[in-house]
PDB file of C-alpha atoms (C1' of nucleotides) in Angstrom:
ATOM      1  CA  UNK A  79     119.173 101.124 105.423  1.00  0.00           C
ATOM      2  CA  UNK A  80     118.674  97.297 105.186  1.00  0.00           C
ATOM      3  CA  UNK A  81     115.234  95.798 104.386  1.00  0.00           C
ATOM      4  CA  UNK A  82     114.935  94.501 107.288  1.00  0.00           C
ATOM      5  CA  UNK A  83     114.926  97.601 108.681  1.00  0.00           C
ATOM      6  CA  UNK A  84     112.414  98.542 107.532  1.00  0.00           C
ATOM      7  CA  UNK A  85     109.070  98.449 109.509  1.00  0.00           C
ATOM      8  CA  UNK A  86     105.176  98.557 109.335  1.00  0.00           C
ATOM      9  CA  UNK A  87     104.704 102.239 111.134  1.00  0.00           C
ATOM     10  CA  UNK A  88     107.867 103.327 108.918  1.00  0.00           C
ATOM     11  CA  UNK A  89     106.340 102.929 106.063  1.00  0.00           C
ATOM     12  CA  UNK A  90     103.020 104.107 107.267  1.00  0.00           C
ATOM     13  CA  UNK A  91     103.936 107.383 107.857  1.00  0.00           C
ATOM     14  CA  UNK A  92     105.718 107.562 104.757  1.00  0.00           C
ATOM     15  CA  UNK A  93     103.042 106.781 103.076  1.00  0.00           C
ATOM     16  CA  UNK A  94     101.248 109.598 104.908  1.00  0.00           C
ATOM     17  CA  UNK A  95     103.743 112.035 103.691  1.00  0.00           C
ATOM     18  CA  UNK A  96     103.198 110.870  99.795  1.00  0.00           C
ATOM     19  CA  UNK A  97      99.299 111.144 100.521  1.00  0.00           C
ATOM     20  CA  UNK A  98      99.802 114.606 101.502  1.00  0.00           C
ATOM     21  CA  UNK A  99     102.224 115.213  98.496  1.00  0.00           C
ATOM     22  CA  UNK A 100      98.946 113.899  96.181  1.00  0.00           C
ATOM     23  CA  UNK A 101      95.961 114.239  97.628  1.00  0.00           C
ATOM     24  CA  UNK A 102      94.222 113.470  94.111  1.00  0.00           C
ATOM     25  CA  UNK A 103      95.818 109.871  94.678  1.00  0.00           C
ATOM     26  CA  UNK A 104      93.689 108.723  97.330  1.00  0.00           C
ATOM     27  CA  UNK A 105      90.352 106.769  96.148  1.00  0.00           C
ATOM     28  CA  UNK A 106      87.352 108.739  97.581  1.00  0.00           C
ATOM     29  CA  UNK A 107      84.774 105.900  96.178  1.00  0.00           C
ATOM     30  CA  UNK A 108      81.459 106.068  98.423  1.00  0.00           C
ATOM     31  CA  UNK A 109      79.897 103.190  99.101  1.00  0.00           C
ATOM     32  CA  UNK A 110      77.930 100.829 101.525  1.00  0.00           C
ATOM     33  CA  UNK A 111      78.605  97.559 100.899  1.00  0.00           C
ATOM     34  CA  UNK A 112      81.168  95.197  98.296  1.00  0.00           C
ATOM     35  CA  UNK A 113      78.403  95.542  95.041  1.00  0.00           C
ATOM     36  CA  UNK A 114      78.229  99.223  95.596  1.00  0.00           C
ATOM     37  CA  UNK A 115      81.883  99.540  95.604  1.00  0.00           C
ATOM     38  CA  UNK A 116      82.577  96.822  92.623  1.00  0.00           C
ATOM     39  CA  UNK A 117      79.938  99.062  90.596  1.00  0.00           C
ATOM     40  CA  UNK A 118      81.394 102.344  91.812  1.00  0.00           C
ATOM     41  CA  UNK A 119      85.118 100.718  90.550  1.00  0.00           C
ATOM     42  CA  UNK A 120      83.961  99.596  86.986  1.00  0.00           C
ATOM     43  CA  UNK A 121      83.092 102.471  86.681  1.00  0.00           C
ATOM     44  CA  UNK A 122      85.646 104.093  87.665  1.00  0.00           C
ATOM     45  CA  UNK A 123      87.797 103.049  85.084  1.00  0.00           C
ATOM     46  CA  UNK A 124      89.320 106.235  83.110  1.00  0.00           C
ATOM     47  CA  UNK A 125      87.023 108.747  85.164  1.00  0.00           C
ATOM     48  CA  UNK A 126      87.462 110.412  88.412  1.00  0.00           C
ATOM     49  CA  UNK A 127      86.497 109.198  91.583  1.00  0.00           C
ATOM     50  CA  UNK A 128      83.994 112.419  92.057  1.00  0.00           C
ATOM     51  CA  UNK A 129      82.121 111.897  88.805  1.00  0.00           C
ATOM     52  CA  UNK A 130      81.373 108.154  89.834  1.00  0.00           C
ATOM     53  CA  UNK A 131      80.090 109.620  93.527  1.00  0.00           C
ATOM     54  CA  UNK A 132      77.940 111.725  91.004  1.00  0.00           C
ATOM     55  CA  UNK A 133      76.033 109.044  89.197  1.00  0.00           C
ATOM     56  CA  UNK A 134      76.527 105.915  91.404  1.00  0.00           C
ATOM     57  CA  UNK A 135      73.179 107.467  93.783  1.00  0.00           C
ATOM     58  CA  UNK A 136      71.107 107.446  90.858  1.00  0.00           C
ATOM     59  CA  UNK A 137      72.197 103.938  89.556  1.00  0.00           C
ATOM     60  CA  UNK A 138      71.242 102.524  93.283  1.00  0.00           C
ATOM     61  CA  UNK A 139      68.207 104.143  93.769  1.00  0.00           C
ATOM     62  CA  UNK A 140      66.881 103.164  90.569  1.00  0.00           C
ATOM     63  CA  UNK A 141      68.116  99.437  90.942  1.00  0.00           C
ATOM     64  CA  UNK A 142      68.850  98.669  94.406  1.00  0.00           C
ATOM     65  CA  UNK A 143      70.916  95.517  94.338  1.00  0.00           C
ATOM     66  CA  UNK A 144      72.139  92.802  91.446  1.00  0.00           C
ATOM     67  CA  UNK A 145      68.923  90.843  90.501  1.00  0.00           C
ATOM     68  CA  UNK A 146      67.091  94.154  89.506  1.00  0.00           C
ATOM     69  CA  UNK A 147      70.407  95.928  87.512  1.00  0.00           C
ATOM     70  CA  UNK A 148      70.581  91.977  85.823  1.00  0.00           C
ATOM     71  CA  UNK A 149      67.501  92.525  83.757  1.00  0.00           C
ATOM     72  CA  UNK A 150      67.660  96.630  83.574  1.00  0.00           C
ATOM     73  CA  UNK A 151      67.251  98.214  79.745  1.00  0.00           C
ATOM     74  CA  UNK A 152      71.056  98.624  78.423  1.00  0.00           C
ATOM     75  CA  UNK A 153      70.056 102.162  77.048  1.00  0.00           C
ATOM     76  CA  UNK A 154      68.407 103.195  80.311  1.00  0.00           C
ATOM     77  CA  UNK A 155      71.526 102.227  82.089  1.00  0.00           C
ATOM     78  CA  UNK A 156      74.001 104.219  79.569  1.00  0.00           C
ATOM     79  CA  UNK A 157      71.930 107.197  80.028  1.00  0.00           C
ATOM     80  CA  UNK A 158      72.320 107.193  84.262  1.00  0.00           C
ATOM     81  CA  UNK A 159      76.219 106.586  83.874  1.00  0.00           C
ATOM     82  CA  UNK A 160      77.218 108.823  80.389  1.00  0.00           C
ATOM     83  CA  UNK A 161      79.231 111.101  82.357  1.00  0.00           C
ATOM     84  CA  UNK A 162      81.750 108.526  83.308  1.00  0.00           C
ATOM     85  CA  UNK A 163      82.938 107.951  79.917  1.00  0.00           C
ATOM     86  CA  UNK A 164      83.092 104.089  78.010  1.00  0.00           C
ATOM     87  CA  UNK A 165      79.571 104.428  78.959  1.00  0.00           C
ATOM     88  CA  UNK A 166      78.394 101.827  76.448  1.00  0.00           C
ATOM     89  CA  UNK A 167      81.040  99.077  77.496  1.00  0.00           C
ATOM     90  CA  UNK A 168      80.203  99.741  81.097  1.00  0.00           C
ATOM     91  CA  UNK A 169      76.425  99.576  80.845  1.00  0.00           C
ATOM     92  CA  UNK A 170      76.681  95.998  79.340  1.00  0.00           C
ATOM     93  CA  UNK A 171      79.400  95.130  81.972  1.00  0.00           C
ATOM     94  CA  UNK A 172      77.605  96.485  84.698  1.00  0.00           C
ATOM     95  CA  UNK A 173      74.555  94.528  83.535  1.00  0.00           C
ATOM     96  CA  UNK A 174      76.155  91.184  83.055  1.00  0.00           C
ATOM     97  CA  UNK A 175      78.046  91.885  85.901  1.00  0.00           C
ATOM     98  CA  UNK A 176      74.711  91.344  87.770  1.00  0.00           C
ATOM     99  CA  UNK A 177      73.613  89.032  86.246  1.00  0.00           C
ATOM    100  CA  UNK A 178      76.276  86.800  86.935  1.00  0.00           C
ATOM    101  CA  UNK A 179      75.923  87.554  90.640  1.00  0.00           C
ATOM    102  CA  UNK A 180      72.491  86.120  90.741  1.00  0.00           C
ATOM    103  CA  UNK A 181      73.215  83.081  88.010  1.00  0.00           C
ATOM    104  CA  UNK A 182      76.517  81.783  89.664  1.00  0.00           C
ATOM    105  CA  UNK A 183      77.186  83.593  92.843  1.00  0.00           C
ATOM    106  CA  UNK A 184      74.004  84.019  95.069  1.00  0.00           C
ATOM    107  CA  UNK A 185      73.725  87.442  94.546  1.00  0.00           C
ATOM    108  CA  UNK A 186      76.623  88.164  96.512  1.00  0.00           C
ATOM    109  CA  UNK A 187      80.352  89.255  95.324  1.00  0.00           C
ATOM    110  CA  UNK A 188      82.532  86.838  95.259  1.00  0.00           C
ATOM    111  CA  UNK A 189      85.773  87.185  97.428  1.00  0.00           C
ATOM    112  CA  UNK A 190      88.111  85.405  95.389  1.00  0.00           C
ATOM    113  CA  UNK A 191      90.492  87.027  92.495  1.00  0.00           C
ATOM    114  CA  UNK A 192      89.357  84.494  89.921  1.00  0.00           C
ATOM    115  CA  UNK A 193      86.396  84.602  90.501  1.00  0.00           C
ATOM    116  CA  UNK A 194      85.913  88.329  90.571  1.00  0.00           C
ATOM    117  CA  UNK A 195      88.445  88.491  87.411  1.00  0.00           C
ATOM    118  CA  UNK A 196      85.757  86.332  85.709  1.00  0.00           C
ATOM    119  CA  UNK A 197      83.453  89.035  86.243  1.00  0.00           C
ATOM    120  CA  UNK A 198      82.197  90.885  82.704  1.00  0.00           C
ATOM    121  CA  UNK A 199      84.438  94.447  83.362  1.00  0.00           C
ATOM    122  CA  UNK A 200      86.157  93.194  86.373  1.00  0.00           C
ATOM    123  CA  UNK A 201      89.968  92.921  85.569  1.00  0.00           C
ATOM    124  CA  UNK A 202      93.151  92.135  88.494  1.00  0.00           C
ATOM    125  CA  UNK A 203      92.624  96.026  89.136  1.00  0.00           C
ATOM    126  CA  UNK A 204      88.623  96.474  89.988  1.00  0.00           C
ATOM    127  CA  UNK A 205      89.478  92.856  91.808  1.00  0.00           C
ATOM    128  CA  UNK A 206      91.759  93.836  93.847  1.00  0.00           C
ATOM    129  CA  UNK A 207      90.431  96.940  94.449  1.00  0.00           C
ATOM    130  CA  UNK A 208      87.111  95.161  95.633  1.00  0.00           C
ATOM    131  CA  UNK A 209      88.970  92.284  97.561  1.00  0.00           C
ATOM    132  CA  UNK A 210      91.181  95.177  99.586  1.00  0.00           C
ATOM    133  CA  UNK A 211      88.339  97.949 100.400  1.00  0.00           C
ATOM    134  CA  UNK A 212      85.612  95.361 100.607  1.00  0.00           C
ATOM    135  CA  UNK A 213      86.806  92.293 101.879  1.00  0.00           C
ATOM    136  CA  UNK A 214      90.373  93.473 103.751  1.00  0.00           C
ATOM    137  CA  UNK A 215      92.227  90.815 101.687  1.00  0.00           C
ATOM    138  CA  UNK A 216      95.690  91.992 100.409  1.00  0.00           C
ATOM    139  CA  UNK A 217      96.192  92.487  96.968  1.00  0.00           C
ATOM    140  CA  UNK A 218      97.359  94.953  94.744  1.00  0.00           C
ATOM    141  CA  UNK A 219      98.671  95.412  90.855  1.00  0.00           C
ATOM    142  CA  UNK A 220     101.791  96.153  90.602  1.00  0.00           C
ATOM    143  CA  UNK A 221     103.389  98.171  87.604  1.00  0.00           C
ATOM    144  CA  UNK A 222     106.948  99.768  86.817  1.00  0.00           C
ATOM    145  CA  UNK A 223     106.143 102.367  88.440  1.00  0.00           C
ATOM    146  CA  UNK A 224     105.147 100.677  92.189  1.00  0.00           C
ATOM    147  CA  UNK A 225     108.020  98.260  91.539  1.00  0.00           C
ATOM    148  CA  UNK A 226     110.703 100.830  91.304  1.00  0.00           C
ATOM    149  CA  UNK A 227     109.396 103.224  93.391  1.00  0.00           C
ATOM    150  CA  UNK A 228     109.054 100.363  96.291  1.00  0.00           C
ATOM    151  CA  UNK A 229     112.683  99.298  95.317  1.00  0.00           C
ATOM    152  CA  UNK A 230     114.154 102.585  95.945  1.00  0.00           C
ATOM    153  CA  UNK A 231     112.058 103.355  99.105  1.00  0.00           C
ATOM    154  CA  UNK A 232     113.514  99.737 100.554  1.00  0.00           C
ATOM    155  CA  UNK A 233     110.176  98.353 100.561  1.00  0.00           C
ATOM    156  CA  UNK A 234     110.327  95.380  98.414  1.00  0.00           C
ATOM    157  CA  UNK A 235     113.306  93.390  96.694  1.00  0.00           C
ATOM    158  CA  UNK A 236     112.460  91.251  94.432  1.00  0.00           C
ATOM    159  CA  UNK A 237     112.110  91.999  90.490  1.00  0.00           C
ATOM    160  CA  UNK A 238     109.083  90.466  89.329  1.00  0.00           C
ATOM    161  CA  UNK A 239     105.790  92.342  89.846  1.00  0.00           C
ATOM    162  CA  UNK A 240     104.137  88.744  91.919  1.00  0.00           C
ATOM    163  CA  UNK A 241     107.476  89.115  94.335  1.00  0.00           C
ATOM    164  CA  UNK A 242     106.872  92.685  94.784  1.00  0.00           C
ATOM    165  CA  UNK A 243     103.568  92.190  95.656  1.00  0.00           C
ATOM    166  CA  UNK A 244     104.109  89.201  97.953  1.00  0.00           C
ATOM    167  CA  UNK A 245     106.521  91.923  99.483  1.00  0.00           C
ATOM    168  CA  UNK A 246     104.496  94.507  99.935  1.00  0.00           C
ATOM    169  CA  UNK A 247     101.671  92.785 101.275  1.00  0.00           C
ATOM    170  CA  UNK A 248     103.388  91.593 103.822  1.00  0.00           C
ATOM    171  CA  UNK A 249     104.781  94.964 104.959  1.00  0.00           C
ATOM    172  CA  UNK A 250     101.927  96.914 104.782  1.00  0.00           C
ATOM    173  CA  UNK A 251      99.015  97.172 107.446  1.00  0.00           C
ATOM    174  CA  UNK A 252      95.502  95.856 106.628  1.00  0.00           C
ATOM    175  CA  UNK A 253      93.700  97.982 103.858  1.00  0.00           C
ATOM    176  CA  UNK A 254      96.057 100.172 103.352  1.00  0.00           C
ATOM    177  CA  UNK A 255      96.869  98.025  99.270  1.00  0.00           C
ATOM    178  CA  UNK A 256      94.889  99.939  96.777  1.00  0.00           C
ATOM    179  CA  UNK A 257      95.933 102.831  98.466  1.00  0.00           C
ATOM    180  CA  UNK A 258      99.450 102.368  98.525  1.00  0.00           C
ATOM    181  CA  UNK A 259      99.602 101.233  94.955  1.00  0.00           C
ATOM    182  CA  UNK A 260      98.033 103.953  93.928  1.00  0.00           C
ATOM    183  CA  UNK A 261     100.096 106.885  95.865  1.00  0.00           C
ATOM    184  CA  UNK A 262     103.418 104.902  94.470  1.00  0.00           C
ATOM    185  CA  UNK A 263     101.864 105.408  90.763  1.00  0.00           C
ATOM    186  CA  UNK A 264     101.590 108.782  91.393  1.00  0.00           C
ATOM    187  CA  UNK A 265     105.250 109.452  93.037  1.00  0.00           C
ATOM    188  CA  UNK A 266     106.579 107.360  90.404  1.00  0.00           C
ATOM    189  CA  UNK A 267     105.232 109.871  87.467  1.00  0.00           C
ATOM    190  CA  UNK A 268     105.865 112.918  89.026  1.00  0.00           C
ATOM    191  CA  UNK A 269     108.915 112.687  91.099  1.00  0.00           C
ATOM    192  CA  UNK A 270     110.573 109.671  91.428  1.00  0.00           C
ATOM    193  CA  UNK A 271     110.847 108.917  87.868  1.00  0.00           C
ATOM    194  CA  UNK A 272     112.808 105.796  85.999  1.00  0.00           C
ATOM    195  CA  UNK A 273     114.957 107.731  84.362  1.00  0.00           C
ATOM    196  CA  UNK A 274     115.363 110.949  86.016  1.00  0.00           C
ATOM    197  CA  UNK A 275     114.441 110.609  89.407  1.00  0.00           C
ATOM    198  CA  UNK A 276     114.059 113.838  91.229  1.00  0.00           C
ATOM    199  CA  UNK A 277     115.147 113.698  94.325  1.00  0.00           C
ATOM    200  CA  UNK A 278     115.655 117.551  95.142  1.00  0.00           C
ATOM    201  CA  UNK A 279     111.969 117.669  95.229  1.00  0.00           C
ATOM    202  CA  UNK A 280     111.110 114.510  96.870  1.00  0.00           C
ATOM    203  CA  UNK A 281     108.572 114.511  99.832  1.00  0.00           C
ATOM    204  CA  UNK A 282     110.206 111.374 100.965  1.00  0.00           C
ATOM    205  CA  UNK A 283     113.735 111.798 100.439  1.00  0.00           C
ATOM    206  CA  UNK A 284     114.645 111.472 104.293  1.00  0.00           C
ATOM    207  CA  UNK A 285     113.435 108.091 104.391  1.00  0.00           C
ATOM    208  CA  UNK A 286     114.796 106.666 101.015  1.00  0.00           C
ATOM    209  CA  UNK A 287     117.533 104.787 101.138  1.00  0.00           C
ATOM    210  CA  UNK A 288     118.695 105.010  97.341  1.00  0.00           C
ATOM    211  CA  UNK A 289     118.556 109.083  97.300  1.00  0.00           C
ATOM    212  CA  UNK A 290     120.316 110.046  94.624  1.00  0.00           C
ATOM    213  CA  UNK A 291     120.157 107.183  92.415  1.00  0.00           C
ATOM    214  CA  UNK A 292     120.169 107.514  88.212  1.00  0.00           C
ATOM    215  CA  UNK A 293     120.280 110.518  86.548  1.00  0.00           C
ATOM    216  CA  UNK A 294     118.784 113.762  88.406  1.00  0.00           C
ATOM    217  CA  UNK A 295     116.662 116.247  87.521  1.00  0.00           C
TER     218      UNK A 295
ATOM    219  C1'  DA B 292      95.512 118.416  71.479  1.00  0.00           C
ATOM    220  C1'  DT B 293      96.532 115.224  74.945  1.00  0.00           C
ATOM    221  C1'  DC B 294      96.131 112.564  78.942  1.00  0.00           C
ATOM    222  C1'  DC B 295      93.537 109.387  82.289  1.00  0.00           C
ATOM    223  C1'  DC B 296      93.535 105.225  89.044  1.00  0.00           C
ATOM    224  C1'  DG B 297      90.940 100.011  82.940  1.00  0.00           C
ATOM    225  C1'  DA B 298      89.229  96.010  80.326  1.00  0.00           C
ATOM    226  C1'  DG B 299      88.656  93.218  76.368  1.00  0.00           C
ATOM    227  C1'  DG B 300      89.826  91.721  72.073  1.00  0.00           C
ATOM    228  C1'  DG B 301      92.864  90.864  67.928  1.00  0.00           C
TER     229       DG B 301
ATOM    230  C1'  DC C   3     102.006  93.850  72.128  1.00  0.00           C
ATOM    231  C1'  DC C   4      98.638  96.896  70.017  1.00  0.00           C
ATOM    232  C1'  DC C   5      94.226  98.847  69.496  1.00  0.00           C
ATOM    233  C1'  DT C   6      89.551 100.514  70.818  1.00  0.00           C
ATOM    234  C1'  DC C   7      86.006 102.283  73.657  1.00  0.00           C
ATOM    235  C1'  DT C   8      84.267 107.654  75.834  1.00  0.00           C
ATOM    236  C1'  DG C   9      83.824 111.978  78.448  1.00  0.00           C
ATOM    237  C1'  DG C  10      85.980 115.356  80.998  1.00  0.00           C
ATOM    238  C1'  DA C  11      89.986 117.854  82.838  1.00  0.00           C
ATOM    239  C1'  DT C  12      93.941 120.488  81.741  1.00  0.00           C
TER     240       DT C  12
END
DNA sequence: ATCCCGAGGG
DNA sequence: CCCTCTGGAT
């Protein structure tokens, strides 16, 4: 099967099938509006997706939006969010974070990449995470593991992680980024692996193109 | 004991 | 590139 081939509602539903496959892959932040969800991603950041639903109504109810989390008591803050680990880095993130918001950007999130990036705790993965789920605009991170697993499937071509991206942005429908990158992450480790790709076992294999390629498990 | 859907700093 | 920051799951 040619690239070109491949289309949009293709590679929706096999994305469906790899969301069944890993149901732990799908991001199940909660949140109302783009500062809950860039809080709820910082703190995300080596911690699961249900332990940040756990402290993130806390956090809001004791400081509803950016100007009052700007001047909140570091300690206080690193008490509500201990559970999600880094808890110390994140406080002071999460509290200069704010008050950034309110110094240079109206209180409001910004909806650009380098902007966002310049955000205390905010690296291209919270961004894009942010500018995808809050804003709709395409973006993702790509790794080895997205860019050969979206090789392989046919999705994408070129080698460098911008191209892929370009790529993939393109081919995929509207919100659907974060989510995809993070469902290929999880194929890539498990199953279809650099080295021994295993293909026997593959939820997908039907609609890959390359079955059978490297060594096999 | 080891791994994790990250970011920042050396 | 390498290290560190942390708790929790496995």
């Amino acid at each position: 099967m040619k690239i070109s081939r491949i289309t949009s509602s293709h590679v929706l539903t096999t994305l469906d099938l790899l969301q069944v496959t890993y149901p732990e892959a799908s991001c199940a932040l909660t949140h109302q509006n783009p500062w809950q969800l860039l809080v709820a991603t910082i703190l995300s950041a080596q911690c699961t997706d249900v332990r940040v639903n756990l402290v993130t109504p806390v956090l809001f109810k004791r400081f509803l939006d950016p100007a009052s989390l700007a001047v909140a008591d570091q300690v206080e803050v690193e008490n509500l969010i201990r559970s999600t680990g880094f808890f110390r880095n994140k406080a002071k993130n999460l509290i200069g974070c704010a008050a950034a918001l309110v110094r240079f950007h109206k209180n409001v999130v910004p909806q650009e990449l380098t902007a966002l990036i310049a955000l205390p705790g905010v690296g291209r993965k919270t961004a894009n995470v942010v500018l995808g789920n809050a804003f709709d605009i395409p973006g993702m991170v790509v790794d080895t593991h997205v860019g050969r697993v979206a090789r392989r499937l046919g999705w994408a071509t070129a080698r460098t992680p911008e191209g892929v991206e370009e790529q993939l942005c393109k081919l995929l429908p509207s919100g659907r980024w974060t989510q995809t990158a993070h469902v290929l992450i999880f194929h890539g480790r498990q199953c279809c692996r650099a080295q021994t790709a295993w293909c026997s076992a593959c939820p997908v294999v039907d609609r890959c193109p390359q079955v059978g390629v490297g060594r096999q498990k």
